Short mmCIF file of C-alpha atoms in Angstrom, two decimals:
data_model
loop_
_atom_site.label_atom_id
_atom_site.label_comp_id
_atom_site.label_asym_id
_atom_site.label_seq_id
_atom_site.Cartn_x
_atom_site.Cartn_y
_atom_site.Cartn_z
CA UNK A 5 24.48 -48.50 8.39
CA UNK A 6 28.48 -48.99 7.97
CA UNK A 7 30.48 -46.60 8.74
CA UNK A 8 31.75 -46.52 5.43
CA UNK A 9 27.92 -46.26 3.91
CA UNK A 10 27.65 -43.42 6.51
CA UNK A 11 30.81 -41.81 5.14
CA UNK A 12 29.64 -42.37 1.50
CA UNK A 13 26.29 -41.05 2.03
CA UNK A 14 27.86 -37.68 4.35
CA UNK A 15 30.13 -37.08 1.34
CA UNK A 16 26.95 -37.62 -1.29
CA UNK A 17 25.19 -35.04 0.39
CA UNK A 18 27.88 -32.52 1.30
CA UNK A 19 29.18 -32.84 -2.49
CA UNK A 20 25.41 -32.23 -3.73
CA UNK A 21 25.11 -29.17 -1.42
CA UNK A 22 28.34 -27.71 -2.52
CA UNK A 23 26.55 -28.18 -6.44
CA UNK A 24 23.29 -26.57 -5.28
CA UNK A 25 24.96 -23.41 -4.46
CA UNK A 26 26.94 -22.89 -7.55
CA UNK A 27 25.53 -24.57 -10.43
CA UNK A 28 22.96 -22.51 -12.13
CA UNK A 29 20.52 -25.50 -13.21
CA UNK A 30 19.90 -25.69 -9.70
CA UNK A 31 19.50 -22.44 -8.21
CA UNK A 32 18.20 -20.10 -11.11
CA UNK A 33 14.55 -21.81 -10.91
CA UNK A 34 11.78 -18.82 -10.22
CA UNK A 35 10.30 -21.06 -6.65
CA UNK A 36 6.98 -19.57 -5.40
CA UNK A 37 7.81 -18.03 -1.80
CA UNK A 38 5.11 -16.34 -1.53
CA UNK A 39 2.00 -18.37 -2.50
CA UNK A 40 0.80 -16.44 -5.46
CA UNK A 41 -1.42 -18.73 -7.77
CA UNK A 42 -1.96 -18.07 -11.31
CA UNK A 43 -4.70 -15.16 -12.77
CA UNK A 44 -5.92 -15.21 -16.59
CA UNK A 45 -8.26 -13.43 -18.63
CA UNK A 46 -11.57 -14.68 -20.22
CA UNK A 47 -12.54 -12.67 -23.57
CA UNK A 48 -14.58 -9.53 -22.96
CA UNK A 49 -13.68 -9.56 -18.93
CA UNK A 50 -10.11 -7.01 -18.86
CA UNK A 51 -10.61 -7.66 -14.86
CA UNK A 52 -8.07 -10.87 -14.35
CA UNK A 53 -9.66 -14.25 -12.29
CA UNK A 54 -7.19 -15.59 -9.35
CA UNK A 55 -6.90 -19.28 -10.18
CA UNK A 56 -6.47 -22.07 -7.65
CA UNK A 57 -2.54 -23.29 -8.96
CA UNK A 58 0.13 -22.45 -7.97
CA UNK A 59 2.69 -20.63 -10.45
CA UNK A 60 6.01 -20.65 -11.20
CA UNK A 61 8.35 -23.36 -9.32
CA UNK A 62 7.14 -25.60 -6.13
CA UNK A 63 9.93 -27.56 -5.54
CA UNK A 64 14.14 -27.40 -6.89
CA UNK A 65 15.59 -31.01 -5.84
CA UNK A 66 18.99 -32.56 -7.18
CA UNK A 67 20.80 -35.61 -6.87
CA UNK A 68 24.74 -36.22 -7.79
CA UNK A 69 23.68 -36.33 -11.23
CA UNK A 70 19.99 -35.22 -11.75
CA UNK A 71 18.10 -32.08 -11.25
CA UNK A 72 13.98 -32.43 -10.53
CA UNK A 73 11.98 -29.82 -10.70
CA UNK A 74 8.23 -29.74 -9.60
CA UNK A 75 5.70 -27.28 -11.29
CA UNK A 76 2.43 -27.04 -12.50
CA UNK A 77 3.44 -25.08 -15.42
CA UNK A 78 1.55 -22.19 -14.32
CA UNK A 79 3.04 -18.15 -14.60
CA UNK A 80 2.48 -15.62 -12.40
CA UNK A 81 1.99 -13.30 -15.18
CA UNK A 82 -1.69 -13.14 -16.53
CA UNK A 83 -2.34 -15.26 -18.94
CA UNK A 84 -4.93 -15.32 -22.15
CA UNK A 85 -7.27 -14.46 -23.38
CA UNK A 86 -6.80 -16.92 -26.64
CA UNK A 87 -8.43 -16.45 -29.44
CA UNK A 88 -8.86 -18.45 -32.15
CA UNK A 89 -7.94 -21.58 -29.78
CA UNK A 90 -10.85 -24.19 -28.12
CA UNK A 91 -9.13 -23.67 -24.80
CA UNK A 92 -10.00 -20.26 -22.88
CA UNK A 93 -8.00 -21.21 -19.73
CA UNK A 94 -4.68 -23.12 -19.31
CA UNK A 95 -4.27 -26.23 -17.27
CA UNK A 96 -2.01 -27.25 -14.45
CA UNK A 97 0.00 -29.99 -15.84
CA UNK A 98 1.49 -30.94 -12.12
CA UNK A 99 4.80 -32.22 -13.62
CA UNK A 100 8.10 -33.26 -12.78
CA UNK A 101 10.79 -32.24 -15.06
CA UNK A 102 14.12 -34.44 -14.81
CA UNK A 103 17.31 -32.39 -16.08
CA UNK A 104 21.12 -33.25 -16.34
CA UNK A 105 23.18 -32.01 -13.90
CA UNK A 106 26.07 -31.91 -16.15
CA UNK A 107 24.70 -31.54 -19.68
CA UNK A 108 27.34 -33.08 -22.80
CA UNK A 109 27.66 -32.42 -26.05
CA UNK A 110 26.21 -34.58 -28.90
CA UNK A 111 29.08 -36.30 -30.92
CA UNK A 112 26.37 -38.49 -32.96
CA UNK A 113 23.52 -38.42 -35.09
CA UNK A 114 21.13 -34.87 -35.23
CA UNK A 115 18.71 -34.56 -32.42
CA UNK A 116 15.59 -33.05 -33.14
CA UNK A 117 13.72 -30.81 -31.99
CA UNK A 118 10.50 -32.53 -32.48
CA UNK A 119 7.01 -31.11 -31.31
CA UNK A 120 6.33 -30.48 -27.55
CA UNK A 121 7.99 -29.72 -25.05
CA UNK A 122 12.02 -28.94 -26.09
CA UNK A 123 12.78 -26.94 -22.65
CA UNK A 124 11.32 -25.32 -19.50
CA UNK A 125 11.89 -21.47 -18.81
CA UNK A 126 12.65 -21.21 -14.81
CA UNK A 127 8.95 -20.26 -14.03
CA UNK A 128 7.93 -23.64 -15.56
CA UNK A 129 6.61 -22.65 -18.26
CA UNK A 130 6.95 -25.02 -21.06
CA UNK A 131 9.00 -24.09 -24.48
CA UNK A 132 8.06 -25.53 -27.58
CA UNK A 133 9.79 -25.65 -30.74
CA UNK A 134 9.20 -23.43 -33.70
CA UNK A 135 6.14 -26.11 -35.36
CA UNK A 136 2.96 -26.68 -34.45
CA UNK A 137 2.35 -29.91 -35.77
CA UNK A 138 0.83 -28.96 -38.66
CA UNK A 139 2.08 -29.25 -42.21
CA UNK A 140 0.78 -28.96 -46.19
CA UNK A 141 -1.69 -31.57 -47.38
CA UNK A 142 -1.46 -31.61 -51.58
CA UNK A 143 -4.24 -32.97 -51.43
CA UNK A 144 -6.41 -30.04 -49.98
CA UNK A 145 -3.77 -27.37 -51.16
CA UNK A 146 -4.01 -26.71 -47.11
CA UNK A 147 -2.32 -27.42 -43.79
CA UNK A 148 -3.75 -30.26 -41.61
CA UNK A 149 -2.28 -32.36 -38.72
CA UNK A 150 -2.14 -34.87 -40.99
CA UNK A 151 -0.30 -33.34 -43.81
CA UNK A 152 2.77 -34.76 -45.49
CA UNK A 153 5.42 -33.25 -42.96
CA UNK A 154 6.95 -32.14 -45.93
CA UNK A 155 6.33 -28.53 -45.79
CA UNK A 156 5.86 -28.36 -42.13
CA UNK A 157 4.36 -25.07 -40.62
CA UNK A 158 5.17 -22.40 -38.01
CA UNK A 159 3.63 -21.66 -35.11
CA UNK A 160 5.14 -18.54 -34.54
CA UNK A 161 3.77 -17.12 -37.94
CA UNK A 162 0.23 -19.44 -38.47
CA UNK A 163 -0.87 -18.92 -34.62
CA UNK A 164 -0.40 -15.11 -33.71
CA UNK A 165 -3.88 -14.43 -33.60
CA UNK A 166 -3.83 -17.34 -30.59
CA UNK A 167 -1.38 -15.90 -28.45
CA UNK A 168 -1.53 -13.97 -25.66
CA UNK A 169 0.00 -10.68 -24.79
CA UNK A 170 2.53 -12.64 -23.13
CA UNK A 171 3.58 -14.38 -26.72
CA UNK A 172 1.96 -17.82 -25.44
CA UNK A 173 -0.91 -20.14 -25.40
CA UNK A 174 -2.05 -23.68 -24.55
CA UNK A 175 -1.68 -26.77 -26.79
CA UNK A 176 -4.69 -29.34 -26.96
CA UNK A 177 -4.41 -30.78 -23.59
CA UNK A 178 -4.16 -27.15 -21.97
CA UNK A 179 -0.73 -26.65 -21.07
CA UNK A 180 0.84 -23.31 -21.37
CA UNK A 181 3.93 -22.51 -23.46
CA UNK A 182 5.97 -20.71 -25.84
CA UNK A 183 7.10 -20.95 -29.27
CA UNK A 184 9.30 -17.84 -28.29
CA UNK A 185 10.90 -15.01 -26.51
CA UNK A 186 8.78 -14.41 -23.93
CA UNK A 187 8.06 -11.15 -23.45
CA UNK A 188 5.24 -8.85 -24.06
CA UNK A 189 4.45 -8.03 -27.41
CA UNK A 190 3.72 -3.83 -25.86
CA UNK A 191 6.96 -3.87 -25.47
CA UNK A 192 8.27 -4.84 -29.12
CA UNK A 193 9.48 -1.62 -31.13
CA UNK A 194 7.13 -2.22 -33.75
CA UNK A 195 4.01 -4.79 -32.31
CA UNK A 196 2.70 -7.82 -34.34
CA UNK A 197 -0.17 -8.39 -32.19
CA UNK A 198 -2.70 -6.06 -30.49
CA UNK A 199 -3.66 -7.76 -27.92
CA UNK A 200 -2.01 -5.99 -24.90
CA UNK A 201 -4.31 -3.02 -26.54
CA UNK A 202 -7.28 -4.86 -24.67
CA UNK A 203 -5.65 -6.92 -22.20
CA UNK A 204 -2.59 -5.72 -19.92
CA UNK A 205 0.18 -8.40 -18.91
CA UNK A 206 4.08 -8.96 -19.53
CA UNK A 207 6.05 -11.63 -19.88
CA UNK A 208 9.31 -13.43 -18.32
CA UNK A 209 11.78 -10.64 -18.64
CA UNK A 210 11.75 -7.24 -20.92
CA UNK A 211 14.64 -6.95 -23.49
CA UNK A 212 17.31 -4.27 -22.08
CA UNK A 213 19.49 -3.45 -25.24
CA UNK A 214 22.20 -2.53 -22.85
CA UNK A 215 22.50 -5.40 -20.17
CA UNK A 216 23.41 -9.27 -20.94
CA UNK A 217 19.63 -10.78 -20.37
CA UNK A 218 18.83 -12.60 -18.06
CA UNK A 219 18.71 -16.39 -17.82
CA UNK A 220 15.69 -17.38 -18.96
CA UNK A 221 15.38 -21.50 -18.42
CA UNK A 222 16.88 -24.64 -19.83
CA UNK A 223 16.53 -26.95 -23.12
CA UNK A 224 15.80 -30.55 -23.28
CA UNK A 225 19.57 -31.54 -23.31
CA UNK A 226 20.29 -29.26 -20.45
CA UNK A 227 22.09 -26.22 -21.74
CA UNK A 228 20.86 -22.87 -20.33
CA UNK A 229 18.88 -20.43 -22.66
CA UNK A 230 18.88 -16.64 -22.44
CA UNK A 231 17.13 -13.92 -23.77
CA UNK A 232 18.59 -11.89 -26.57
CA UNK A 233 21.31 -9.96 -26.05
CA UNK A 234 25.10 -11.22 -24.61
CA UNK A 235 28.81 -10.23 -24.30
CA UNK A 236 29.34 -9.31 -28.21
CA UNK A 237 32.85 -11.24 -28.04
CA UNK A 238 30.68 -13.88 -26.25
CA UNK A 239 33.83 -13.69 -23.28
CA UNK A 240 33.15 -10.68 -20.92
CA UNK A 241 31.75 -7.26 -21.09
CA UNK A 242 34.80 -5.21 -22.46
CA UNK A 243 33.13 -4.92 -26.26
CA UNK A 244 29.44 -4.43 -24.54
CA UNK A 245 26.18 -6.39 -25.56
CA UNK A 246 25.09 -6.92 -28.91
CA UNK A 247 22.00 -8.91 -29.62
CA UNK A 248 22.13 -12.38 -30.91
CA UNK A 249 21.28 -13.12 -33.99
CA UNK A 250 19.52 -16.21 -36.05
CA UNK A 251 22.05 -17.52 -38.98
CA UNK A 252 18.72 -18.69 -40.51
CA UNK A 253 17.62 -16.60 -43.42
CA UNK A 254 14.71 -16.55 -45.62
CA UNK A 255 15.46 -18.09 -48.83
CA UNK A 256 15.48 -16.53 -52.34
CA UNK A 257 12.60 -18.70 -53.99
CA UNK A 258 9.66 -17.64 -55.26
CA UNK A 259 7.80 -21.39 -55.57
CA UNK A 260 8.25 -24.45 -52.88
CA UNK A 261 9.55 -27.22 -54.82
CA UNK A 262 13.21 -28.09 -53.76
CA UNK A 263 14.64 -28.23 -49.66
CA UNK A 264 17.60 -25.66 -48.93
CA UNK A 265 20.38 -29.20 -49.21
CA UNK A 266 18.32 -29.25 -53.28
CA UNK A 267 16.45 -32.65 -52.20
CA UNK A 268 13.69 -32.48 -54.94
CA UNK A 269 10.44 -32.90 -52.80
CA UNK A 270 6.47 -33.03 -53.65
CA UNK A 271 5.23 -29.13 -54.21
CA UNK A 272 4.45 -27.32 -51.46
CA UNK A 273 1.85 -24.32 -52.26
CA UNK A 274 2.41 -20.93 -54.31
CA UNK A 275 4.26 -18.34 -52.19
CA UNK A 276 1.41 -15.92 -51.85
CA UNK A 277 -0.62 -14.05 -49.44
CA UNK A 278 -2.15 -17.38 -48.12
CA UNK A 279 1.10 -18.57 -47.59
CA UNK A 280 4.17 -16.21 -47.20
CA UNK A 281 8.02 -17.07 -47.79
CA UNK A 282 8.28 -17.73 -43.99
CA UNK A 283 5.28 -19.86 -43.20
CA UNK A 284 7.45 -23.31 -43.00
CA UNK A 285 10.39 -24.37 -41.44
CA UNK A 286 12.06 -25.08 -45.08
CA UNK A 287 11.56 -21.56 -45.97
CA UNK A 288 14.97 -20.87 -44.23
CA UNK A 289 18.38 -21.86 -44.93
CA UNK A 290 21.11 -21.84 -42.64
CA UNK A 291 24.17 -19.31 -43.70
CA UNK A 292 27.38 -19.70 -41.93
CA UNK A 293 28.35 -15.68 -40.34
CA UNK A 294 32.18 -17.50 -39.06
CA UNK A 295 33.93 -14.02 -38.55
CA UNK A 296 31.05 -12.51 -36.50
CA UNK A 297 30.63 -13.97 -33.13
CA UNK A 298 27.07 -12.57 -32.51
CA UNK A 299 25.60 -14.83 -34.97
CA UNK A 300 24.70 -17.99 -33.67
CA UNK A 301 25.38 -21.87 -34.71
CA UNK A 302 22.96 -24.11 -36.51
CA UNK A 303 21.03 -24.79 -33.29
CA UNK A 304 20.64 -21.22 -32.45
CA UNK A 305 23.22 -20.89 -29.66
CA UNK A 306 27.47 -20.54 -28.84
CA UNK A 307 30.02 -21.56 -26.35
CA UNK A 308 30.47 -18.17 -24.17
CA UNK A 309 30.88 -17.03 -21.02
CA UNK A 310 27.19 -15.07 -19.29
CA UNK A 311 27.37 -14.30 -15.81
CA UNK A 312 25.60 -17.29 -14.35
CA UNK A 313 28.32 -19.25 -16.19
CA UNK A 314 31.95 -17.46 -15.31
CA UNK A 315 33.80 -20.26 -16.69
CA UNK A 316 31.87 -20.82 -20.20
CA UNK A 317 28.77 -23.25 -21.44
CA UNK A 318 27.17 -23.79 -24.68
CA UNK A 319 24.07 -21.05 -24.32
CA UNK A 320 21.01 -21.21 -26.34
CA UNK A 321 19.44 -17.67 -27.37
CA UNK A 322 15.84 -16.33 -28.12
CA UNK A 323 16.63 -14.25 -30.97
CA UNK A 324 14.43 -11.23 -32.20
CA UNK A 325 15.39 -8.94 -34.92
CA UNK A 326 16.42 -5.11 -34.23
CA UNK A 327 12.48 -4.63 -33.45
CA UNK A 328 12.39 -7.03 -31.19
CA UNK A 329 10.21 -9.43 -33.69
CA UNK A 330 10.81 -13.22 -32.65
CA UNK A 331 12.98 -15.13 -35.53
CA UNK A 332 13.40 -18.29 -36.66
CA UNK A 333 14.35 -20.34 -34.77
CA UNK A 334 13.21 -19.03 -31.70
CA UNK A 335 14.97 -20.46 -28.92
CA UNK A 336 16.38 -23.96 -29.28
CA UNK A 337 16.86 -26.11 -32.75
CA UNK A 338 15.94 -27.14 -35.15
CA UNK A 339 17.84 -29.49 -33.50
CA UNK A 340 19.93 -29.81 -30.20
CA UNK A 341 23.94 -29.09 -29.15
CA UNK A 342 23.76 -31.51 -26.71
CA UNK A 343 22.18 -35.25 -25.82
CA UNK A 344 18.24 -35.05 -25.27
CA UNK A 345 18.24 -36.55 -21.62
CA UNK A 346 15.47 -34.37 -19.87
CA UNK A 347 12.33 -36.55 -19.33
CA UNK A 348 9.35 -36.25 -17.27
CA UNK A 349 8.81 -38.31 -14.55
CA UNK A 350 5.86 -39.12 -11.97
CA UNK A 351 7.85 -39.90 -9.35
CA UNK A 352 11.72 -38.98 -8.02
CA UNK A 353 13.19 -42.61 -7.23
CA UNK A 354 16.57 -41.45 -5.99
CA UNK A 355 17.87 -39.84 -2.89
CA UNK A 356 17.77 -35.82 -3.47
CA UNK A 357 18.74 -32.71 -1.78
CA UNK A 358 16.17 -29.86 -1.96
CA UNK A 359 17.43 -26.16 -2.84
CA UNK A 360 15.50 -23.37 -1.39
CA UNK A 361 15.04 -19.90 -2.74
CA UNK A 362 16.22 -17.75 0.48
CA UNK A 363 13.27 -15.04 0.70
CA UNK A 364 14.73 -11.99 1.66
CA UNK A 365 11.90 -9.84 0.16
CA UNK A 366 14.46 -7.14 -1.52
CA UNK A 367 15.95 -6.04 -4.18
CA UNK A 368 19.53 -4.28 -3.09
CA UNK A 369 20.86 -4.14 -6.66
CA UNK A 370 22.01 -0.86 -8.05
CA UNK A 371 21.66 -1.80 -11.12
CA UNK A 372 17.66 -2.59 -10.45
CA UNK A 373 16.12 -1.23 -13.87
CA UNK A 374 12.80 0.51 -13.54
CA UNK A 375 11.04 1.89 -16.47
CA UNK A 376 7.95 4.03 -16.17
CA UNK A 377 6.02 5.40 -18.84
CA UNK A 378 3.86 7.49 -20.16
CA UNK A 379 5.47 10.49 -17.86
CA UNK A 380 3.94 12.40 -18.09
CA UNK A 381 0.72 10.00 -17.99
CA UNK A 382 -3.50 10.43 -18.55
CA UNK A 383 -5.11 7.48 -17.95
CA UNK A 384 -2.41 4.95 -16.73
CA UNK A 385 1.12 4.64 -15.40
CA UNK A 386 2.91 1.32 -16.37
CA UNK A 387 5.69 0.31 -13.91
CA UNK A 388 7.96 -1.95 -15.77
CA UNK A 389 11.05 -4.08 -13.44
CA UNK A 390 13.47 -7.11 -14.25
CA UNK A 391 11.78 -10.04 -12.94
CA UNK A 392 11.24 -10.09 -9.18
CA UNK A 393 12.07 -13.43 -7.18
CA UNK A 394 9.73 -11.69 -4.25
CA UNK A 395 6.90 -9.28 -4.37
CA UNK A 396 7.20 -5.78 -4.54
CA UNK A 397 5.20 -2.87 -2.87
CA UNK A 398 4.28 0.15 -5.62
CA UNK A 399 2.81 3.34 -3.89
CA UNK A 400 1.57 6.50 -5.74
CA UNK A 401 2.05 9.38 -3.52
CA UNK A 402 0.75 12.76 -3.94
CA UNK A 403 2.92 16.16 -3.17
CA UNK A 404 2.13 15.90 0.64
CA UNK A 405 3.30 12.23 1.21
CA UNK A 406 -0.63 11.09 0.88
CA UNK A 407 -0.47 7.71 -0.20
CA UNK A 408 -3.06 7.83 -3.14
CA UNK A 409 -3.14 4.15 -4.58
CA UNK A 410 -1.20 1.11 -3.85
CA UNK A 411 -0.47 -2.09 -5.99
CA UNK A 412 2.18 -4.72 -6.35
CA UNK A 413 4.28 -6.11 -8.61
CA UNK A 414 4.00 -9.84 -7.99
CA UNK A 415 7.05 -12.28 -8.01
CA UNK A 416 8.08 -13.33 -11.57
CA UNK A 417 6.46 -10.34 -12.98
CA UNK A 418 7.91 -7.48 -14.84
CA UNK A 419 4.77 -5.44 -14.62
CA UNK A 420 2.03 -3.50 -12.61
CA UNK A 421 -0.41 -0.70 -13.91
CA UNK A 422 -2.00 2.20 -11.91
CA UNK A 423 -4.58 3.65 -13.19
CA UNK A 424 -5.03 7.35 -13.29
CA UNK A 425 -7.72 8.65 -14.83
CA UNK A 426 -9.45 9.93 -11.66
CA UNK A 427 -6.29 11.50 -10.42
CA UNK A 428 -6.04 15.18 -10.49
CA UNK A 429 -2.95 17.15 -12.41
CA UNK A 430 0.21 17.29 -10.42
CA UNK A 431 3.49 16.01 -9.68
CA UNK A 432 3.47 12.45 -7.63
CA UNK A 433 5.86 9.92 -6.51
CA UNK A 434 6.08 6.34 -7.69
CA UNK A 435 7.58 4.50 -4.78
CA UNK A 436 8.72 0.88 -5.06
CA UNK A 437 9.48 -0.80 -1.79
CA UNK A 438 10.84 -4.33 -0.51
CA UNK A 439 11.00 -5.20 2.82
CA UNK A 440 14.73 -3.87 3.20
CA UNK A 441 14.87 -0.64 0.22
CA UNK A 442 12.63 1.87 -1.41
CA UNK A 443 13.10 3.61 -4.18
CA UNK A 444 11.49 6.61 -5.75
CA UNK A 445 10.27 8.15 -9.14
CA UNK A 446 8.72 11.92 -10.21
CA UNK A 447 5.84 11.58 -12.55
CA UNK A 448 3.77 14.09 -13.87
CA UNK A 449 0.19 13.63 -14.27
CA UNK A 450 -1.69 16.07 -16.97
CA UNK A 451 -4.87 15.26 -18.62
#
C-alpha cells in the first residue's frame, strides 16, 4: 500500500469513527449485549416459549456513506399469540438492512409508500405501511388480494383481531412488523383490543404525555421516526410537548364513489357496518393545519429539532389520537419526504466500521420513568420503564429486607409482571437494580 492509499484509508476510517459517535442512524440501534433470544405465545399457553433467535440488533456497521444493520427481525418483547392469521409464530428473517448515511430530500416525482417493508424501528422490527395489500373487488362486493386497488384497505382497521398485544403480527412469509405505534394496546386510554386481557407483553416504548418520545427507528429514505409527542414549537422545550397530530381526516361522504382530488372512480361499497368511513386509505383527505406546528405534513412528519438531532432533521411521527388510538397514517406516508434508498442486501461489499453498544449495565438517568400499578395491587404488580438498552434486576422485598420474588426486565422491554396473589397483606418494596444504581418503590398489597 502507498503511503498516500495508507493516508486515504487512515482518514476513511478516522472520519467514519468520528460519524459513528454522533450521528444517530448509527448509534441509536437497540444491539443485543446480552444474548436474550426472542419468547412468544401459542393460543391457550399464557406461559411464554424462549425461542432460538436472537432479538433486537446483532450487528451496527457503517461506511462513509452507508449504514448496515444486521437483524433477524426478532423483539425481545413477547410476541403473539395471532389470531385470525395462518402463522402462530414469527420467523427470523436474518436480514441486512442498507440505510443512508445522509438521507436528502425528494425534489421529484411522489414516492410511495407501497406494501412491505417502509422502515425498521431500532430493535429490527420491520414497519409497514398503513395497507395490507388488500383492496375492493366489485365483483364480489368484497376485499381480495386481487381487488381493483381502487379502494385499497387498512390494515390497521381490517386486521385488529390479528395483532398482538404488542400492536403487531407476521405477514405471509412470517416476518414480524407493524402497521403502527408500537406500544401496548393495555396501555391505550381507552383499548381497541383485548388481548393483553389474556396475554401480558409491551411494546417498543410507552407514550409519556410529558417527555419528547423517544426515537423509535428509521424510514425507507432514512429520516428518523419517533413516537408521538415532540417540542410543540418543534425547536426546543420552552413551549413543552404536545402530541403530533395526523392532518389526515375522515371525509364527509356517506357513499364511495369519487377520490378526495374528485377523480370519478368505479364504486367502492356502501359505508356501513361491513365497511366503515375509515376502512380505506381514500377515506381520508389531507387538510392543511399551516398556523399550528403540531400538525404534521402530507407524509406525516416536520423539520424540527428532537434531542438526538440538536441541529434539526425532517422527523417522521407515529401519531395516535388524545386516547392514544393509532391514526392514519401511522408512521410514514402515504408517501415519503425523502429519496427511497434503503435496500436489503445479502451481503456488505464495502469496507465498514462496526459501532458497538458500550454495556455498562445501568441506568444513571434521573429522569428514569418508572410506573407501577395497581398500588395498591391483588393479584399482580406491573413494573412499567422506558426501554432498557441492558437488563434490569426487579426485587420484591418484604418489611424485613426478605427478598420475596425476583424477575427482570429484559433489554428492549418496557415491562415485567410479579405476581401476587400468594403474597400476604403488607407494605413491600419494589427494587429495580443495574449493576451501578438501585432504586426503590412502596407498594401496598391488600386482597
Amino acid at each position: 500500500m502507498t503511503k498516500l492509499n495508507y493516508l486515504y484509508t487512515f482518514l476513511l476510517i478516522s472520519n467514519s469513527l468520528v460519524l459513528g459517535q454522533t450521528n444517530p442512524i448509527i448509534t441509536s440501534w437497540l444491539q443485543n449485549t446480552t444474548g436474550i433470544t426472542g419468547r412468544h405465545y401459542l393460543n391457550g399457553n399464557p406461559t411464554p416459549i424462549i425461542d432460538a433467535a436472537l432479538a433486537n440488533i446483532q450487528t451496527a456497521q457503517y461506511s462513509p456513506n452507508w449504514v448496515y444493520v444486521t437483524t433477524q427481525g426478532v423483539p425481545s418483547f413477547i410476541t403473539g399469540p395471532f389470531f385470525a392469521n395462518p402463522n402462530t409464530v414469527i420467523t427470523a428473517t436474518n436480514a441486512i438492512y442498507k440505510f443512508p448515511l445522509n438521507p436528502t430530500q425528494n425534489l421529484g416525482a411522489p414516492i410511495f409508500t407501497g406494501a412491505g417493508n417502509i422502515g425498521i424501528f431500532k430493535n429490527g422490527v420491520g414497519l409497514f405501511s398503513y395497507g395490507d395489500g388488500f383492496s375492493y373487488n366489485p365483483a364480489t362486493n368484497s376485499d381480495a388480494p386481487t381487488g381493483s386497488a381502487i379502494w385499497r384497505r387498512d390494515a390497521v382497521k381490517a386486521e385488529i383481531i390479528g395483532f398482538d398485544c404488542s400492536k403487531a403480527h407476521p405477514a405471509a412469509q412470517g416476518n414480524y412488523h407493524h402497521h403502527q405505534n408500537p406500544s401496548a394496546f393495555n396501555f391505550d386510554l381507552i383499548q381497541l383490543s383485548t388481548i393483553c386481557n389474556l396475554y401480558s407483553s409491551d411494546g417498543l416504548y410507552t407514550i409519556n404525555p410529558s417527555e419528547h418520545s423517544p426515537l423509535l427507528g428509521f424510514a425507507y429514505d432514512g429520516f428518523p421516526i419517533y413516537g408521538a409527542y415532540a417540542y410543540t414549537n418543534g425547536i426546543d422545550d420552552s413551549n413543552g410537548v404536545s402530541r403530533m397530530k395526523s392532518s389526515y381526516q375522515l371525509r364527509n361522504i356517506t357513499a364511495r364513489t369519487h377520490y378526495a382530488d374528485g377523480t370519478d372512480v368505479v364504486d367502492g361499497p356502501a359505508i356501513n357496518t361491513n365497511f366503515p368511513l375509515g376502512w380505506y386509505r381514500e377515506d381520508y383527505e389531507y387538510i392543511v393545519h399551516s398556523n399550528d406546528p403540531t400538525y404534521l405534513d402530507e407524509h406525516n412528519g416536520r423539520f424540527c429539532k428532537t434531542p438526538e438531532y440538536p441541529n434539526g432533521i425532517y422527523c417522521y411521527f407515529t401519531t395516535v389520537d388524545e386516547n392514544y388510538n393509532s391514526t392514519y397514517p401511522y408512521a410514514v406516508g402515504p408517501t415519503y419526504y425523502g429519496v427511497k434508498s434503503a435496500v436489503k442486501v445479502t451481503l456488505i461489499t464495502e469496507n465498514t466500521v462496526s459501532y458497538t453498544t458500550l454495556n455498562t449495565n445501568d441506568f444513571i438517568n434521573k429522569d428514569f420513568k418508572v410506573i407501577i400499578a395497581p398500588n395498591p395491587s391483588q393479584d399482580f404488580i406491573a413494573i412499567q420503564t422506558q426501554t432498557t438498552e441492558n437488563d434490569l434486576n426487579v426485587e420484591l422485598i418484604d418489611e424485613l429486607g426478605k427478598v420475596v420474588k425476583t424477575t427482570k426486565i429484559l433489554q428492549g422491554s418496557t415491562l415485567s409482571i410479579v405476581e401476587t396473589d400468594n403474597i400476604y397483606n403488607g407494605i413491600y418494596f419494589i427494587r429495580i437494580s443495574s449493576k451501578n444504581e438501585v432504586k426503590s418503590y412502596k407498594i401496598i398489597i391488600k386482597k
